[in-house]
Amino acid sequence: MSVIPEKFGCMVFNDKAMKSRLPKETYDAMKKTIDEGKRLDIETANVVASAMKDWAVELGATHFTHWFQPMTGITAEKHDSFISSRSDGSVIMEFSGKELVRGEPDASSFPSGGLRATFEARGYTAWDPTSYAFIKDGVLCIPTAFCSYGGEALDKKTPLLRSMECINTAALRVLKLFGSDATAVKTTVGAEQEYFLIDKDMYDRRRDLILTGRTLFGAKPPKGQELDDHYFGAIKSRVRDFMTELNEELWKLGVLAKTEHNEVAPAQHELAPIYSTTNIATDHNQLTMEMMRKIAKKHGMVCLLHEKPFDGVNGSGKHNNWSISTNTGINLLEPGDTPQENAQFLLFLCAVIKAVDDHQDLLRIAVASASNDHRLGANEAPPAIVSMFIGDELAAILDSIENDTAYDAKEKTLMKVGVHILPKFPKDTTDRNRTSPFAFTGNKFEFRMPGSSASIAGTNIVLNTAVADALNSFADELEGADDFTGALHDLIKKTIKEHKRIIFNGNGYDESWTKEAERRGLLNLRTTPDCMPYYISKKNIEFFEKNKVYSEAEVRARYEIHLENYVNILGIEALTMIDMVKRDILPAMSKYTDVLTKSIVHKKAVIADDACEYEVNTVKKLSSLTSDVYRLVCELEGSLAEAKNMSDSLKKATAFKENVLQNMADLRAAVDEAEEITSSEYWPFPTYTDLLFSVR
C-alpha cells in the first residue's frame, strides 16, 4: 500500500509533472490558463507540447490522440505517432504546440442531429487544458472539445464547459453581494458507478447480451436478491482481483477511486470516487467505464453497464453527487457559523430548489434513454417524477421562514434570514431517502436518476445552467436593493412559497405520491418519447440560448439524436429477439416437443395403460406456446416494419414505445414460460442462474 501515493497520477501530465518539466514562466502561463481561462500563445504551447512529448515517450508512449466525447455518449480517439521523417531517411520524435492545441478528425460519421450534412466531413478538436493529459495503452491522450466547421458543439464537453462558466459568473455575482473575496466558483461531482460482472463464457453464448447489453429473454431464477445476502457481502476472490487491478489502473490515471462494494442484485457491484471538478469528474467517469470493460475481460468476465441487464433484479444507476464551492474553500451548500454565512447558504439552497422546480423537464430529459426507461419507476430506482428531498429539519426551517412562524428546535425562535444562526443540525439530519430522485445529503445533492451507462455530462449541463439561471435572477433582484438583508429575507421567503411543491420527503415508491405529484402540478414523464417534446419547447430553447450553453440549432440537434438513438436501440433489440426466436428458440421448443412425443410412443409400447402425464401435459403446453411464440414473433416483425417506415422522429419513437415494446414484452413472456418447462439440455442459451451465479 505504501507505493500507492507514488503510483497515483503517474500516467498523468498533472501539476506535479508540469512543475518539474516546464520553465517557470511557462508553468505560470499554464496555471493561468487552467485557473483563469487565459489563452496560451503558440510559443508557450510549443514549450508545453515538447515537454509533454518527452514525458510521454519516457513512459513508453509512441502516439498521441485528441481524446473527445462525441454525442454517441462514449469517447473517441484517432492516433498519430510522434515520428517525423528526416532528409537522411531517419526519424525524430516531434510534437508541436499546433498539434497539441488543435486537431482535425473526420466529423462526418459522428451524430450531428442535422447540424451538418454527411458529406461535410470537417470537424475540429480543441485542447481542454483544465483536464490533464494522460497516457493510456501507450498513447498520450489529450482531452479536447469537438466542434463543427461552423463552430457548433458536436460533443458533450463543450456545452459542459459553457455551463461551468455560466454558473461561475452567476455565483460570483451573488457572492459579491455578501462581500466574498472568492474569484472562482466550481461545481464538483462524485459519480457512483453501478455495474454487473458475469462470466465471459456465459456472455459469449448469449447473443442478446453481445448485441444489446441486456437479456431480452430469461425466466426468473429460483434465487434472486430476496435474501439480501449480496449487498455489502464478502467480495468473491475473482471479483476482488478485478477490483484490485481496476483501482491500480484508475489511480495511475489520477482517478480518485475510493469505495467499492457488492450491490443489491447478485453479480452487481459499485465503485464510488472522491469528488472532482465537474469537467474532470465527467472525463474520469468515461475512463472508469472503459477500464471496467477492459479489465473485466482480463479476468474472464464481462462488465455490463446497461441500466437493466436482467429482469426481476435491481438495475444499475449512476448517482450524481453534485455540489458547488468557491476557490477559497467554501462549500456553498453547507450551513456556516454566522448569520451571514447561513443566509448565503439558504440563498444557494433556494437557487437549487428553484432550478429543479423550473427545469424538472430538462432534468428528466437529461437521463432519458431506452435503457434507463426500464429502470426508472421500478422499486430499485427513483420514480420518473422529479422531486427534492431536503430532510425534516431543513424543511421545518424553510417552513418557518415562509410563514414567519417560530422554528421549534431547542426553543421557539422566529427565524429571520441574515439575523439568526441556523441550528447546528448534523450532516445526516434525517434518514437517507433512497426513493428521492434529488436528495440533499448535508453539503451536496445526490441526483439518483442517471443511468449507469450514460455520460454524466448531460445531467450536469442542465444542473449547472439551471442553478446559474436562478442565481442570475436572484442577483438581478438584490443588486439594487436599498435594504439588502430585508430584500434577501423576502426573496428567500418568496422562492420557498413559489417552489415548495418540488420538495417531497416521503416515499417516492408509494402510489399515492403519483396522485399527489399530479395535484402539485409536477410532471410524470414515464418514457423517453414522453420527455422529448419538452426539449424543444420555446421556454427551454430560450433558456439555453440566454445562458449561452446551447444555440437553438444545437438543442434541436440533440433532440433528433435522442430520438434516433431511442429508435435504433429498440430496433436492434427487436431484430435480435426475432433472430434468437427463429434460429434458436423455436427450433429448441420443437425439438424437445418431438423428444417428448417419441417418449410417449415408446412408453405406451411397453406399458399400454401408462398415462404419461408429464410428457403429455408438457407436450400440450409446449405445443401451445410454440404457436404463441410464432404468432408473437410475426406480430413483432409487423409492428417493427410499420414503425420503421415512419418519417417523423417523434411519431416513430412513439410507435416503438407503444407497439414494438409491447410486442417485445408479450414475446418475452411466452418464451420465458417455455424456458421454465423445456429441458436445460435443449434450451439454447445460458439461464439467469448461469449468468448471475457463474462468477465464484
XYZ file of C-alpha atoms in Angstrom, residues 89-657:
569
model
C 15.763 8.668 -44.056
C 15.791 8.543 -40.263
C 13.036 9.812 -37.982
C 12.810 12.038 -34.932
C 10.092 12.288 -32.281
C 8.294 15.631 -32.506
C 5.121 17.179 -31.138
C 4.239 20.813 -31.783
C 2.093 23.329 -29.984
C -0.201 23.411 -33.007
C -0.725 19.633 -32.762
C -1.385 19.969 -29.034
C -3.906 22.774 -29.277
C -5.938 21.696 -32.287
C -6.754 18.597 -34.336
C -8.962 17.818 -37.299
C -10.650 14.410 -37.133
C -13.244 13.353 -39.696
C -16.580 14.528 -38.286
C -18.892 13.040 -40.911
C -19.676 9.761 -39.145
C -20.488 11.127 -35.710
C -24.059 12.040 -34.694
C -24.869 15.648 -35.564
C -28.661 15.732 -35.468
C -28.771 17.687 -38.706
C -26.135 20.265 -37.740
C -24.185 19.222 -40.804
C -24.649 17.171 -43.963
C -22.988 13.760 -44.242
C -20.609 14.985 -46.927
C -19.390 17.816 -44.664
C -16.521 15.980 -43.044
C -14.521 18.738 -41.421
C -14.551 18.911 -37.625
C -12.132 20.309 -35.073
C -10.854 19.211 -31.692
C -9.598 21.877 -29.295
C -7.430 21.180 -26.255
C -9.097 21.465 -22.855
C -6.163 22.347 -20.550
C -8.394 22.190 -17.452
C -8.393 18.382 -17.770
C -4.889 16.920 -17.620
C -3.441 14.842 -20.479
C -2.789 11.185 -19.649
C -1.253 8.027 -21.119
C -3.486 5.070 -21.911
C -2.314 1.962 -23.773
C 0.885 3.668 -24.896
C -0.949 6.702 -26.295
C -0.798 10.270 -25.000
C -4.462 11.250 -24.630
C -5.226 14.980 -24.756
C -8.758 15.816 -23.538
C -10.430 18.032 -26.119
C -13.652 19.683 -27.144
C -15.136 18.771 -30.541
C -16.927 21.210 -32.832
C -18.034 21.517 -36.439
C -16.577 23.681 -39.191
C -19.309 26.214 -38.354
C -18.468 26.228 -34.638
C -21.450 24.180 -33.396
C -20.732 21.837 -30.480
C -20.659 18.224 -31.681
C -19.733 16.845 -28.273
C -20.634 16.723 -24.605
C -17.589 18.538 -23.232
C -18.130 21.905 -24.966
C -21.593 22.611 -23.501
C -20.424 21.283 -20.126
C -17.569 23.804 -20.079
C -20.022 26.525 -21.126
C -22.353 25.587 -18.261
C -19.468 25.671 -15.782
C -18.523 29.157 -16.918
C -22.185 30.141 -16.692
C -22.559 29.077 -13.059
C -19.171 30.587 -12.168
C -20.262 34.010 -13.446
C -23.686 33.854 -11.820
C -22.427 32.619 -8.453
C -19.752 35.321 -8.281
C -22.445 37.970 -8.852
C -24.295 36.680 -5.796
C -21.209 36.183 -3.633
C -20.110 39.764 -4.318
C -23.289 40.924 -2.557
C -22.152 39.045 0.564
C -18.680 40.612 0.441
C -16.962 37.368 -0.532
C -13.373 37.504 -1.771
C -13.851 34.429 -3.982
C -12.681 34.824 -7.569
C -13.912 31.492 -8.933
C -16.765 29.078 -8.283
C -16.778 25.489 -9.479
C -19.257 22.672 -9.262
C -17.903 19.349 -8.089
C -19.212 15.866 -8.755
C -18.717 12.364 -7.450
C -20.347 9.790 -9.724
C -21.155 6.469 -8.029
C -20.944 3.802 -10.733
C -23.009 0.593 -10.538
C -22.259 -2.382 -12.794
C -22.649 -6.154 -13.230
C -19.887 -8.738 -13.692
C -20.704 -12.042 -15.383
C -18.628 -14.935 -16.662
C -17.335 -14.317 -20.193
C -18.062 -17.867 -21.361
C -21.717 -17.399 -20.396
C -21.796 -13.975 -22.036
C -20.402 -15.344 -25.287
C -23.328 -17.770 -25.513
C -25.971 -15.011 -25.201
C -26.499 -13.182 -28.486
C -28.768 -10.655 -26.786
C -26.058 -9.620 -24.327
C -23.480 -9.340 -27.088
C -25.671 -7.209 -29.368
C -27.760 -5.178 -26.900
C -26.081 -5.312 -23.473
C -29.149 -6.829 -21.821
C -31.009 -10.131 -21.692
C -34.065 -9.996 -23.931
C -35.253 -13.366 -22.606
C -34.786 -15.138 -19.304
C -37.030 -16.842 -16.790
C -36.507 -15.791 -13.194
C -34.050 -17.981 -11.283
C -35.076 -19.828 -8.083
C -32.947 -17.359 -6.117
C -32.599 -13.662 -6.832
C -31.997 -10.918 -4.287
C -34.698 -11.976 -1.812
C -32.276 -12.847 0.989
C -30.423 -9.522 0.801
C -27.245 -11.569 1.109
C -25.227 -9.926 -1.654
C -25.421 -6.274 -0.595
C -22.171 -5.359 1.204
C -21.403 -9.086 1.345
C -17.944 -10.632 1.166
C -16.447 -9.939 -2.266
C -15.639 -13.082 -4.260
C -11.951 -13.643 -4.974
C -12.316 -13.304 -8.742
C -14.176 -10.031 -8.347
C -11.673 -8.930 -5.701
C -8.812 -9.458 -8.169
C -10.698 -7.425 -10.778
C -11.334 -4.585 -8.332
C -7.689 -4.549 -7.241
C -6.418 -4.180 -10.792
C -9.154 -1.676 -11.646
C -8.158 0.515 -8.702
C -4.490 0.396 -9.641
C -5.128 1.366 -13.257
C -7.528 4.144 -12.286
C -5.123 5.522 -9.695
C -2.364 5.656 -12.314
C -4.741 7.770 -14.426
C -5.430 10.106 -11.497
C -8.973 8.827 -10.945
C -9.838 9.055 -7.257
C -11.421 5.598 -6.932
C -12.390 5.348 -3.271
C -15.238 2.978 -2.345
C -16.116 -0.477 -3.696
C -18.740 -2.992 -2.585
C -21.300 -5.544 -3.677
C -24.657 -4.039 -4.646
C -28.132 -5.457 -4.024
C -28.578 -7.734 -7.039
C -26.459 -10.869 -7.464
C -23.384 -10.146 -9.625
C -23.874 -6.380 -9.135
C -21.224 -4.049 -7.689
C -20.442 -0.361 -7.211
C -17.422 1.934 -7.375
C -17.508 5.467 -5.978
C -14.828 8.157 -6.409
C -13.815 11.166 -4.343
C -15.256 14.414 -5.705
C -13.607 16.235 -8.600
C -14.370 19.353 -10.582
C -17.339 18.507 -12.820
C -15.384 18.580 -16.064
C -12.692 16.268 -14.704
C -15.262 14.042 -12.976
C -17.004 13.576 -16.324
C -13.743 12.643 -18.057
C -12.849 10.301 -15.219
C -16.212 8.554 -15.294
C -15.771 7.857 -19.008
C -12.330 6.413 -18.242
C -13.773 4.360 -15.382
C -16.370 2.721 -17.613
C -13.751 1.988 -20.282
C -11.358 0.465 -17.754
C -14.115 -1.631 -16.175
C -14.886 -3.247 -19.528
C -11.233 -3.743 -20.433
C -10.049 -5.175 -17.107
C -13.065 -7.459 -16.640
C -12.089 -9.350 -19.799
C -8.594 -9.939 -18.424
C -10.229 -11.769 -15.529
C -12.513 -13.901 -17.699
C -15.547 -11.715 -17.027
C -17.650 -9.129 -18.831
C -18.725 -5.833 -17.268
C -22.344 -4.942 -18.057
C -23.187 -1.251 -17.772
C -26.725 -1.489 -19.149
C -29.328 0.003 -16.815
C -31.428 -3.188 -16.746
C -29.455 -6.204 -17.968
C -31.629 -8.661 -16.022
C -35.362 -8.644 -15.427
C -36.558 -9.260 -11.886
C -33.466 -7.922 -10.075
C -32.254 -4.405 -9.489
C -30.891 -2.397 -12.379
C -27.855 -0.121 -12.312
C -27.731 3.642 -11.901
C -25.093 6.307 -11.591
C -25.697 8.603 -8.621
C -24.517 12.110 -9.452
C -23.389 13.778 -6.203
C -23.284 17.491 -7.029
C -22.040 20.452 -5.010
C -20.778 23.980 -5.555
C -17.692 25.542 -3.954
C -15.502 28.641 -4.119
C -11.743 28.782 -4.733
C -11.466 29.965 -1.128
C -12.625 26.550 0.115
C -16.246 27.387 0.968
C -18.904 24.766 0.164
C -21.896 26.922 -0.729
C -24.331 24.102 0.137
C -23.151 23.817 3.732
C -24.505 25.884 6.640
C -21.949 28.166 8.254
C -21.169 29.605 11.674
C -22.561 33.137 11.280
C -25.917 34.631 10.285
C -24.365 35.912 7.041
C -22.941 32.502 6.127
C -26.276 30.875 6.810
C -28.155 33.472 4.791
C -25.772 32.748 1.927
C -26.366 29.002 2.344
C -30.134 29.475 2.298
C -29.970 31.587 -0.844
C -27.914 28.997 -2.721
C -30.193 26.244 -1.423
C -33.183 28.198 -2.729
C -31.433 28.614 -6.091
C -31.221 24.826 -6.384
C -34.861 24.422 -5.310
C -35.973 26.957 -7.911
C -33.746 25.395 -10.573
C -35.087 21.872 -10.045
C -38.701 23.050 -9.983
C -38.391 25.298 -13.036
C -36.458 22.732 -15.052
C -37.763 19.356 -13.871
C -38.484 18.547 -17.526
C -34.859 19.083 -18.575
C -33.517 17.043 -15.658
C -35.770 14.176 -16.714
C -34.659 14.586 -20.348
C -31.005 14.536 -19.280
C -31.412 10.953 -18.017
C -33.818 9.730 -20.703
C -32.832 6.689 -22.750
C -34.359 3.447 -23.952
C -32.286 1.559 -21.387
C -32.973 3.853 -18.418
C -36.720 3.748 -19.126
C -36.636 0.111 -17.928
C -35.161 1.213 -14.597
C -36.882 4.461 -13.606
C -40.099 3.876 -11.708
C -39.191 0.347 -10.661
C -38.755 -0.335 -6.961
C -34.982 -0.052 -7.182
C -34.662 3.447 -8.615
C -36.349 6.812 -8.251
C -39.709 7.351 -9.906
C -39.793 9.242 -13.196
C -41.267 12.212 -11.288
C -38.570 14.725 -10.331
C -38.791 15.851 -6.717
C -36.404 17.006 -3.976
C -35.715 15.581 -0.543
C -34.227 18.028 1.978
C -34.927 16.305 5.296
C -37.420 17.128 8.009
C -35.325 19.632 9.943
C -34.329 21.755 6.970
C -37.901 21.568 5.678
C -39.109 22.851 9.049
C -36.660 25.777 8.877
C -37.839 26.737 5.391
C -41.440 26.424 6.530
C -40.820 28.764 9.445
C -39.201 31.335 7.128
C -42.034 31.116 4.610
C -44.780 31.529 7.201
C -42.982 33.823 9.665
C -43.672 31.267 12.366
C -41.488 30.093 15.204
C -38.976 27.361 14.457
C -39.174 24.793 17.212
C -35.695 23.406 17.834
C -34.482 23.593 21.432
C -36.512 26.717 21.868
C -39.026 28.514 19.720
C -37.276 31.077 17.517
C -38.751 33.299 14.842
C -36.239 32.650 12.059
C -35.025 35.786 10.310
C -32.625 35.431 7.405
C -29.394 37.317 7.988
C -30.095 37.688 11.684
C -30.215 34.254 13.263
C -27.712 31.437 13.167
C -29.204 28.207 11.895
C -29.375 25.429 14.449
C -26.337 23.178 14.347
C -28.017 20.170 12.818
C -25.759 17.252 11.910
C -24.855 16.348 8.357
C -27.231 13.384 8.431
C -30.132 15.279 9.899
C -32.684 12.681 8.823
C -32.867 9.194 7.379
C -31.471 8.972 3.832
C -34.325 8.805 1.327
C -33.345 6.339 -1.412
C -36.644 6.883 -3.240
C -35.955 10.549 -3.917
C -34.583 11.490 -7.349
C -32.805 14.572 -5.959
C -31.806 14.386 -2.296
C -29.936 16.872 -0.099
C -27.372 14.907 1.906
C -25.786 17.529 4.148
C -23.495 19.517 1.834
C -24.398 18.211 -1.612
C -27.284 16.944 -3.680
C -27.454 13.351 -4.847
C -29.242 13.023 -8.182
C -30.169 9.339 -8.400
C -31.866 9.244 -11.810
C -28.909 8.974 -14.257
C -28.429 5.549 -15.803
C -25.273 3.510 -15.343
C -24.172 3.610 -18.996
C -24.760 7.331 -19.555
C -22.266 10.162 -19.671
C -22.833 12.441 -16.685
C -22.216 15.481 -18.898
C -25.887 15.923 -19.853
C -27.082 15.849 -16.261
C -24.520 18.390 -15.100
C -25.055 20.694 -18.076
C -28.690 21.036 -17.015
C -27.890 21.322 -13.291
C -25.197 23.956 -13.761
C -27.232 26.031 -16.192
C -30.473 25.831 -14.221
C -28.830 26.869 -10.947
C -26.917 29.636 -12.753
C -30.163 30.940 -14.207
C -31.735 31.021 -10.752
C -28.700 32.790 -9.256
C -28.734 35.401 -12.010
C -32.399 36.129 -11.320
C -31.569 36.489 -7.605
C -28.677 38.847 -8.364
C -30.924 40.954 -10.609
C -33.328 41.374 -7.702
C -30.777 42.002 -4.949
C -28.134 44.163 -6.631
C -30.205 47.329 -6.490
C -31.823 46.744 -3.108
C -31.638 49.555 -0.529
C -32.079 47.141 2.388
C -30.097 44.059 1.366
C -30.956 41.971 4.441
C -34.671 42.708 4.143
C -34.691 42.086 0.398
C -32.775 38.840 0.934
C -35.277 37.620 3.508
C -38.216 38.491 1.255
C -36.575 36.805 -1.754
C -35.908 33.560 0.109
C -39.427 33.600 1.539
C -40.945 34.183 -1.916
C -38.806 31.457 -3.518
C -39.834 28.908 -0.898
C -43.522 29.757 -1.388
C -43.343 29.586 -5.186
C -41.280 26.404 -5.475
C -42.009 24.294 -2.391
C -44.144 21.925 -4.494
C -40.918 20.236 -5.675
C -39.984 19.298 -2.073
C -41.181 15.848 -1.019
C -39.696 13.968 1.937
C -41.923 10.908 1.746
C -41.894 7.553 -0.025
C -41.490 8.096 -3.756
C -42.482 4.478 -4.444
C -45.917 4.851 -2.890
C -48.740 5.042 -5.429
C -50.265 7.944 -3.521
C -47.218 10.076 -4.429
C -48.100 9.856 -8.123
C -51.510 11.358 -7.416
C -50.053 13.931 -5.033
C -47.409 14.948 -7.577
C -50.095 15.411 -10.218
C -52.089 17.562 -7.807
C -48.982 19.701 -7.249
C -48.521 20.133 -10.995
C -45.313 18.113 -11.240
C -44.512 16.287 -14.448
C -44.633 12.492 -14.699
C -42.722 11.756 -17.896
C -42.553 7.977 -17.879
C -40.658 7.337 -21.114
C -38.186 8.976 -23.474
C -40.810 9.836 -26.133
C -42.921 11.454 -23.384
C -39.969 13.694 -22.458
C -38.621 14.800 -25.772
C -41.234 17.400 -26.888
C -40.292 19.439 -23.817
C -36.680 19.616 -25.016
C -37.536 21.851 -27.967
C -40.173 23.931 -26.202
C -39.834 27.686 -26.623
C -39.117 28.035 -22.908
C -36.188 25.642 -22.958
C -34.640 26.901 -26.175
C -34.731 30.455 -24.829
C -33.295 29.221 -21.515
C -30.256 27.600 -23.156
C -29.713 30.486 -25.574
C -29.942 33.114 -22.836
C -27.285 31.312 -20.808
C -25.102 30.692 -23.905
C -24.901 26.941 -23.341
C -26.700 25.754 -26.495
C -27.902 27.554 -29.584
C -31.352 26.666 -30.890
C -29.729 24.564 -33.616
C -27.691 22.669 -31.011
C -30.808 21.963 -28.922
C -32.749 20.697 -31.920
C -29.805 18.542 -32.972
C -29.706 16.860 -29.572
C -33.465 16.323 -29.702
C -33.081 14.462 -33.001
C -30.099 12.446 -31.728
C -32.007 11.405 -28.590
C -34.936 10.126 -30.617
C -32.764 8.467 -33.231
C -30.790 6.672 -30.524
C -34.003 5.520 -28.818
C -35.363 4.082 -32.059
C -32.083 2.466 -33.072
C -31.616 0.754 -29.716
C -35.136 -0.678 -29.676
C -34.814 -1.640 -33.340
C -31.646 -3.634 -32.639
C -33.298 -5.291 -29.642
C -36.382 -6.245 -31.655
C -34.303 -7.689 -34.512
C -32.179 -9.612 -32.018
C -35.300 -11.102 -30.418
C -36.611 -12.139 -33.829
C -33.274 -13.690 -34.719
C -32.976 -15.630 -31.451
C -36.554 -16.889 -31.623
C -36.438 -18.016 -35.235
C -32.963 -19.539 -35.279
C -32.695 -20.969 -31.770
C -35.735 -20.846 -29.508
C -38.492 -22.163 -31.793
C -36.262 -24.993 -33.076
C -35.353 -25.912 -29.471
C -39.001 -25.940 -28.395
C -39.942 -28.032 -31.432
C -37.096 -30.480 -30.861
C -37.943 -31.003 -27.205
C -41.609 -31.466 -28.085
C -40.564 -34.111 -30.597
C -38.429 -35.862 -27.983
C -41.353 -35.975 -25.539
C -43.765 -37.144 -28.231
C -41.472 -40.031 -29.141
C -41.063 -40.815 -25.458
C -44.841 -41.151 -25.123
C -44.968 -43.552 -28.063
C -42.123 -45.660 -26.691
C -43.563 -45.801 -23.171
C -47.020 -46.728 -24.471
C -45.469 -49.548 -26.471
C -44.071 -51.029 -23.256
C -46.808 -50.011 -20.797
C -50.020 -49.547 -22.744
C -52.019 -48.061 -19.884
C -49.301 -45.581 -18.791
C -50.899 -42.114 -18.707
C -47.544 -40.399 -19.401
C -48.903 -37.337 -17.586
C -45.662 -35.353 -17.530
C -44.909 -35.930 -21.190
C -48.467 -35.397 -22.400
C -49.099 -32.248 -20.379
C -45.707 -30.781 -21.266
C -46.247 -31.538 -24.961
C -49.633 -29.852 -24.864
C -48.235 -26.788 -23.102
C -45.132 -26.553 -25.288
C -47.146 -27.053 -28.457
C -49.485 -24.254 -27.457
C -46.575 -21.992 -26.510
C -44.820 -22.771 -29.787
C -47.850 -21.497 -31.660
C -47.997 -18.430 -29.410
C -44.296 -17.654 -29.834
C -44.500 -18.000 -33.618
C -47.576 -15.756 -33.760
C -45.982 -13.177 -31.469
C -42.696 -13.055 -33.368
C -44.681 -12.426 -36.564
C -46.575 -9.612 -34.824
C -43.273 -8.116 -33.685
C -41.947 -8.206 -37.246
C -45.065 -6.401 -38.419
C -45.014 -3.646 -35.799
C -41.273 -3.157 -36.289
C -41.659 -2.727 -40.059
C -44.550 -0.307 -39.575
C -42.647 1.811 -37.044
C -39.506 1.931 -39.164
C -41.446 3.308 -42.128
C -42.500 6.441 -40.228
C -40.593 9.573 -41.163
C -41.354 11.887 -38.227
C -38.849 11.266 -35.418
C -41.269 11.644 -32.520
C -44.054 9.623 -34.162
C -41.564 6.854 -34.921
C -40.275 6.804 -31.330
C -43.854 6.781 -30.022
C -44.712 3.833 -32.277
C -41.725 1.946 -30.906
C -42.809 2.750 -27.350
